[in-house]
Amino acid sequence: MSANPRCGHHAGAPVRALELGPHSAAAGAGTLVGLDDIEWSALNHAHGSAENIPGLIRALALNTSTWDATLGELFGDDLLHQGDCYSATAPALPFVAQLAISDALPPARRLDLHVWLLSAADCWAASLLADADRAAAQRRFPTAAPWTQEVHLAVGDQVSALLGRWSAEPPAIQFALACLAALYPQHSRHLTHQTAALAATYAGTQPGVFVELAAALHRTDDDQALALAHQIATWEDDLDQDWLHAPNTTAALRAAHALATGALHPLGHTTTP
């Protein structure tokens, strides 16, 4: 996985930029409660010991000119390298979520953190779908890749805190939150009015279709969600339509993966007033 997980697309519904808000931040570094309580040397990432992880997270909190490179190293190189998860991935995510809701970072950087949380949350579904055909041939159910379930649950534990910022966030981050919450319907049912308003704002555009899909998952309307996922698959290069027919998987799982994968593209199109 690259330093930025957002994917490409081809013609479909019209693209519309998501509004992000001014690139301002409060003075001071974000707080990272509990970071030193974890025995990072006992954990691993893609390149070995996770001893470097707290340093990378602290570097993100400082909001310096090397922020993008640090974020790429943390996720693209170490914690989610090529879409894989490791023993250090789940323990790091609560601190990423702390930064994602911190006013010490400007909206553009907090959006990047939301994008990586969405990508991390989807690793479990992605691994199940990747194993589906092989599992069917072997007459078994799909098996999730190592550490992906722990990572999915770790992100889920942060969703309530992230959603608590909804009213204060610009539309681009609200879009990311709607998509993230759709992967955890138990947290998202109270977003009905908010997602409806967001969908109306972007009606007739690609972001609007993604929010409609998120809303369908929020209300557990699996048939509508899967229909919208098929629509999205016609314009998303990185969405393999075979996944939408993966055996021994639920419609909700397939639609949620389509949402998480495809939504990374509109998140790459933001505007700043």
Short mmCIF file of C-alpha atoms in Angstrom, two decimals:
data_model
loop_
_atom_site.label_atom_id
_atom_site.label_comp_id
_atom_site.label_asym_id
_atom_site.label_seq_id
_atom_site.Cartn_x
_atom_site.Cartn_y
_atom_site.Cartn_z
CA MET A 1 0.00 0.00 0.00
CA SER A 2 1.30 3.43 -0.87
CA ALA A 3 1.58 6.42 1.44
CA ASN A 4 -1.88 7.48 0.26
CA PRO A 5 -4.48 4.70 -0.11
CA ARG A 6 -6.87 6.68 -2.32
CA CYS A 7 -7.67 4.93 -5.57
CA GLY A 8 -8.35 5.80 -9.22
CA HIS A 9 -11.56 5.76 -11.24
CA HIS A 10 -13.04 6.17 -14.70
CA ALA A 11 -16.23 7.77 -16.01
CA GLY A 12 -19.38 7.39 -13.94
CA ALA A 13 -21.54 9.77 -11.97
CA PRO A 14 -20.11 13.31 -11.99
CA VAL A 15 -17.23 13.92 -9.60
CA ARG A 16 -17.71 16.73 -7.10
CA ALA A 17 -15.06 17.99 -4.73
CA LEU A 18 -15.71 17.61 -1.02
CA GLU A 19 -15.36 20.80 1.01
CA LEU A 20 -12.65 20.61 3.63
CA GLY A 21 -12.45 23.97 5.36
CA PRO A 22 -9.49 26.21 6.14
CA HIS A 23 -6.12 24.57 6.83
CA SER A 24 -5.86 25.92 10.36
CA ALA A 25 -4.88 24.23 13.61
CA ALA A 26 -4.70 25.14 17.27
CA ALA A 27 -1.30 25.71 18.83
CA GLY A 28 0.45 22.84 20.57
CA ALA A 29 0.75 19.10 20.02
CA GLY A 30 -2.13 16.69 20.40
CA THR A 31 -2.33 14.58 23.55
CA LEU A 32 -1.58 10.87 23.34
CA VAL A 33 -2.94 9.33 26.51
CA GLY A 34 -1.53 5.85 27.21
CA LEU A 35 1.04 5.70 24.41
CA ASP A 36 3.84 4.73 26.80
CA ASP A 37 1.74 2.08 28.52
CA ILE A 38 2.13 -0.33 25.60
CA GLU A 39 5.15 -2.63 25.32
CA TRP A 40 5.87 -1.77 21.69
CA SER A 41 9.09 -3.80 21.60
CA ALA A 42 7.00 -6.96 22.05
CA LEU A 43 4.93 -6.13 18.95
CA ASN A 44 5.78 -6.27 15.25
CA HIS A 45 4.98 -4.49 12.00
CA ALA A 46 5.96 -5.18 8.38
CA HIS A 47 9.66 -4.60 9.00
CA GLY A 48 10.15 -6.11 12.45
CA SER A 49 9.98 -4.64 15.93
CA ALA A 50 7.38 -1.93 16.55
CA GLU A 51 9.71 0.07 18.82
CA ASN A 52 9.59 2.97 16.34
CA ILE A 53 5.79 3.30 16.34
CA PRO A 54 5.38 5.65 19.34
CA GLY A 55 8.01 7.97 17.88
CA LEU A 56 6.19 8.13 14.56
CA ILE A 57 2.87 8.83 16.28
CA ARG A 58 4.42 11.59 18.38
CA ALA A 59 5.95 13.07 15.23
CA LEU A 60 2.47 13.26 13.68
CA ALA A 61 1.20 15.09 16.76
CA LEU A 62 3.86 17.78 16.26
CA ASN A 63 2.37 18.75 12.87
CA THR A 64 5.70 19.52 11.18
CA SER A 65 6.72 19.82 7.52
CA THR A 66 7.64 16.09 7.46
CA TRP A 67 4.10 15.06 8.44
CA ASP A 68 3.19 13.42 5.12
CA ALA A 69 6.38 11.35 5.03
CA THR A 70 5.87 10.29 8.63
CA LEU A 71 2.28 9.24 7.94
CA GLY A 72 3.43 7.22 4.92
CA GLU A 73 6.06 5.47 7.01
CA LEU A 74 3.64 4.72 9.83
CA PHE A 75 0.93 3.19 7.67
CA GLY A 76 2.20 2.53 4.15
CA ASP A 77 5.54 1.10 5.28
CA ASP A 78 4.82 -0.37 8.70
CA LEU A 79 1.29 -0.87 10.05
CA LEU A 80 -0.69 -1.55 6.82
CA HIS A 81 2.07 -2.46 4.39
CA GLN A 82 0.45 -3.74 1.16
CA GLY A 83 -2.85 -4.08 2.99
CA ASP A 84 -1.55 -6.52 5.61
CA CYS A 85 -2.03 -6.12 9.36
CA TYR A 86 0.40 -6.90 12.16
CA SER A 87 0.43 -7.27 15.93
CA ALA A 88 1.23 -3.56 16.33
CA THR A 89 -1.53 -2.32 14.02
CA ALA A 90 -4.53 -2.54 16.34
CA PRO A 91 -2.74 -1.11 19.41
CA ALA A 92 -1.65 1.95 17.40
CA LEU A 93 -5.11 2.87 16.12
CA PRO A 94 -6.56 4.46 19.29
CA PHE A 95 -3.73 7.02 19.19
CA VAL A 96 -4.36 7.71 15.51
CA ALA A 97 -8.01 8.32 16.43
CA GLN A 98 -6.92 10.70 19.21
CA LEU A 99 -5.03 12.74 16.61
CA ALA A 100 -7.95 12.55 14.16
CA ILE A 101 -10.15 14.46 16.59
CA SER A 102 -7.45 16.84 17.79
CA ASP A 103 -7.65 20.54 16.95
CA ALA A 104 -3.85 20.54 16.99
CA LEU A 105 -3.94 19.25 13.39
CA PRO A 106 -5.50 21.07 10.42
CA PRO A 107 -8.54 19.48 8.73
CA ALA A 108 -6.56 18.18 5.73
CA ARG A 109 -4.28 16.16 7.97
CA ARG A 110 -7.10 14.93 10.16
CA LEU A 111 -8.87 13.81 6.98
CA ASP A 112 -5.80 11.76 6.04
CA LEU A 113 -6.01 10.02 9.41
CA HIS A 114 -9.71 9.26 8.86
CA VAL A 115 -8.80 7.79 5.46
CA TRP A 116 -6.26 5.44 7.02
CA LEU A 117 -8.72 4.42 9.73
CA LEU A 118 -11.24 3.57 7.01
CA SER A 119 -8.62 1.54 5.15
CA ALA A 120 -7.64 -0.28 8.34
CA ALA A 121 -11.26 -1.05 9.20
CA ASP A 122 -11.77 -2.61 5.76
CA CYS A 123 -8.80 -5.01 5.93
CA TRP A 124 -10.93 -7.67 7.62
CA ALA A 125 -13.61 -7.65 4.91
CA ALA A 126 -11.01 -7.41 2.16
CA SER A 127 -9.22 -10.50 3.42
CA LEU A 128 -12.43 -12.52 3.72
CA LEU A 129 -13.44 -11.63 0.18
CA ALA A 130 -9.95 -12.41 -1.15
CA ASP A 131 -10.22 -15.90 0.36
CA ALA A 132 -13.83 -16.55 -0.70
CA ASP A 133 -13.27 -18.39 -3.99
CA ARG A 134 -10.43 -20.51 -2.61
CA ALA A 135 -12.50 -21.34 0.45
CA ALA A 136 -15.48 -22.36 -1.68
CA ALA A 137 -13.28 -24.67 -3.76
CA GLN A 138 -12.03 -26.23 -0.52
CA ARG A 139 -15.58 -26.48 0.87
CA ARG A 140 -14.98 -24.20 3.82
CA PHE A 141 -15.95 -20.69 4.86
CA PRO A 142 -13.57 -17.78 4.12
CA THR A 143 -10.88 -17.10 6.70
CA ALA A 144 -9.75 -13.62 7.68
CA ALA A 145 -6.07 -12.75 7.38
CA PRO A 146 -4.00 -12.51 10.59
CA TRP A 147 -4.70 -9.53 12.84
CA THR A 148 -7.42 -8.11 10.57
CA GLN A 149 -10.28 -8.88 12.95
CA GLU A 150 -8.40 -7.26 15.83
CA VAL A 151 -7.79 -4.21 13.67
CA HIS A 152 -11.44 -4.02 12.62
CA LEU A 153 -12.55 -4.16 16.25
CA ALA A 154 -9.94 -1.59 17.30
CA VAL A 155 -11.27 0.92 14.80
CA GLY A 156 -14.82 0.14 15.87
CA ASP A 157 -13.91 1.04 19.44
CA GLN A 158 -13.03 4.56 18.24
CA VAL A 159 -16.11 5.21 16.11
CA SER A 160 -18.24 6.77 18.86
CA ALA A 161 -15.55 9.32 19.72
CA LEU A 162 -14.98 10.13 16.05
CA LEU A 163 -18.71 10.56 15.40
CA GLY A 164 -18.95 12.86 18.39
CA ARG A 165 -17.17 15.46 16.26
CA TRP A 166 -19.69 15.28 13.38
CA SER A 167 -21.25 18.72 13.78
CA ALA A 168 -17.85 20.40 14.08
CA GLU A 169 -16.35 18.74 11.01
CA PRO A 170 -16.30 19.97 7.39
CA PRO A 171 -18.19 17.96 4.73
CA ALA A 172 -15.10 16.02 3.60
CA ILE A 173 -14.57 14.59 7.08
CA GLN A 174 -18.31 14.05 7.54
CA PHE A 175 -18.18 12.00 4.32
CA ALA A 176 -15.34 9.90 5.75
CA LEU A 177 -17.24 9.48 9.02
CA ALA A 178 -20.41 8.36 7.23
CA CYS A 179 -18.43 5.73 5.34
CA LEU A 180 -16.56 4.59 8.44
CA ALA A 181 -19.74 4.34 10.52
CA ALA A 182 -21.37 2.23 7.80
CA LEU A 183 -18.86 -0.52 8.59
CA TYR A 184 -20.22 -0.54 12.15
CA PRO A 185 -24.04 -0.25 11.93
CA GLN A 186 -24.36 -0.52 15.72
CA HIS A 187 -22.74 2.93 15.94
CA SER A 188 -24.40 4.56 12.96
CA ARG A 189 -28.17 4.27 13.30
CA HIS A 190 -28.45 7.72 14.91
CA LEU A 191 -26.82 9.27 11.81
CA THR A 192 -29.94 8.86 9.67
CA HIS A 193 -30.75 12.56 9.42
CA GLN A 194 -27.12 13.64 9.05
CA THR A 195 -26.36 11.22 6.24
CA ALA A 196 -29.62 12.12 4.49
CA ALA A 197 -28.63 15.80 4.56
CA LEU A 198 -25.12 15.00 3.32
CA ALA A 199 -26.51 12.82 0.51
CA ALA A 200 -28.83 15.65 -0.53
CA THR A 201 -25.92 18.08 -0.66
CA TYR A 202 -24.06 15.82 -3.10
CA ALA A 203 -27.09 14.37 -4.92
CA GLY A 204 -26.36 13.25 -8.48
CA THR A 205 -22.60 13.02 -7.91
CA GLN A 206 -20.19 10.23 -7.01
CA PRO A 207 -19.89 11.38 -3.38
CA GLY A 208 -23.69 11.38 -3.18
CA VAL A 209 -23.89 7.76 -4.32
CA PHE A 210 -21.32 6.74 -1.71
CA VAL A 211 -23.29 8.49 1.03
CA GLU A 212 -26.48 6.76 -0.19
CA LEU A 213 -24.64 3.44 0.08
CA ALA A 214 -23.44 4.35 3.58
CA ALA A 215 -27.01 5.28 4.56
CA ALA A 216 -28.32 1.95 3.22
CA LEU A 217 -25.77 0.10 5.37
CA HIS A 218 -26.68 2.28 8.36
CA ARG A 219 -30.29 1.11 8.12
CA THR A 220 -29.23 -2.48 7.23
CA ASP A 221 -30.93 -2.33 3.82
CA ASP A 222 -28.58 -4.90 2.27
CA ASP A 223 -30.39 -5.16 -1.08
CA GLN A 224 -30.20 -1.41 -1.69
CA ALA A 225 -26.61 -1.32 -0.49
CA LEU A 226 -25.56 -4.07 -2.88
CA ALA A 227 -27.38 -2.42 -5.80
CA LEU A 228 -25.49 0.82 -5.13
CA ALA A 229 -22.23 -1.13 -4.81
CA HIS A 230 -22.80 -2.58 -8.28
CA GLN A 231 -23.39 0.94 -9.59
CA ILE A 232 -20.14 2.16 -8.04
CA ALA A 233 -18.24 -0.79 -9.50
CA THR A 234 -18.98 0.48 -13.00
CA TRP A 235 -16.73 3.51 -12.46
CA GLU A 236 -14.15 2.38 -9.86
CA ASP A 237 -10.99 0.85 -11.35
CA ASP A 238 -9.87 -0.61 -8.02
CA LEU A 239 -13.16 -2.36 -7.25
CA ASP A 240 -13.14 -5.93 -8.56
CA GLN A 241 -16.73 -6.75 -9.45
CA ASP A 242 -16.08 -10.42 -8.70
CA TRP A 243 -16.03 -9.46 -5.02
CA LEU A 244 -19.67 -8.48 -5.29
CA HIS A 245 -20.51 -12.14 -5.97
CA ALA A 246 -18.07 -13.74 -3.50
CA PRO A 247 -19.49 -17.06 -2.21
CA ASN A 248 -20.30 -17.63 1.45
CA THR A 249 -20.15 -13.92 2.30
CA THR A 250 -22.97 -11.57 3.24
CA ALA A 251 -24.33 -8.83 1.02
CA ALA A 252 -23.54 -6.32 3.77
CA LEU A 253 -19.89 -7.38 3.87
CA ARG A 254 -19.53 -7.07 0.10
CA ALA A 255 -21.28 -3.70 -0.03
CA ALA A 256 -19.24 -2.37 2.90
CA HIS A 257 -16.01 -3.35 1.16
CA ALA A 258 -17.17 -1.63 -2.02
CA LEU A 259 -17.90 1.48 0.03
CA ALA A 260 -14.58 1.50 1.88
CA THR A 261 -12.57 0.84 -1.28
CA GLY A 262 -14.39 3.19 -3.61
CA ALA A 263 -14.85 6.05 -1.14
CA LEU A 264 -11.10 6.61 -1.04
CA HIS A 265 -11.32 8.27 -4.47
CA PRO A 266 -13.76 11.10 -3.65
CA LEU A 267 -11.79 11.64 -0.44
CA GLY A 268 -8.88 12.55 -2.70
CA HIS A 269 -10.91 15.46 -4.13
CA THR A 270 -11.32 18.23 -1.56
CA THR A 271 -11.56 22.00 -1.72
CA THR A 272 -10.41 24.60 0.75
CA PRO A 273 -12.14 28.00 0.94
#
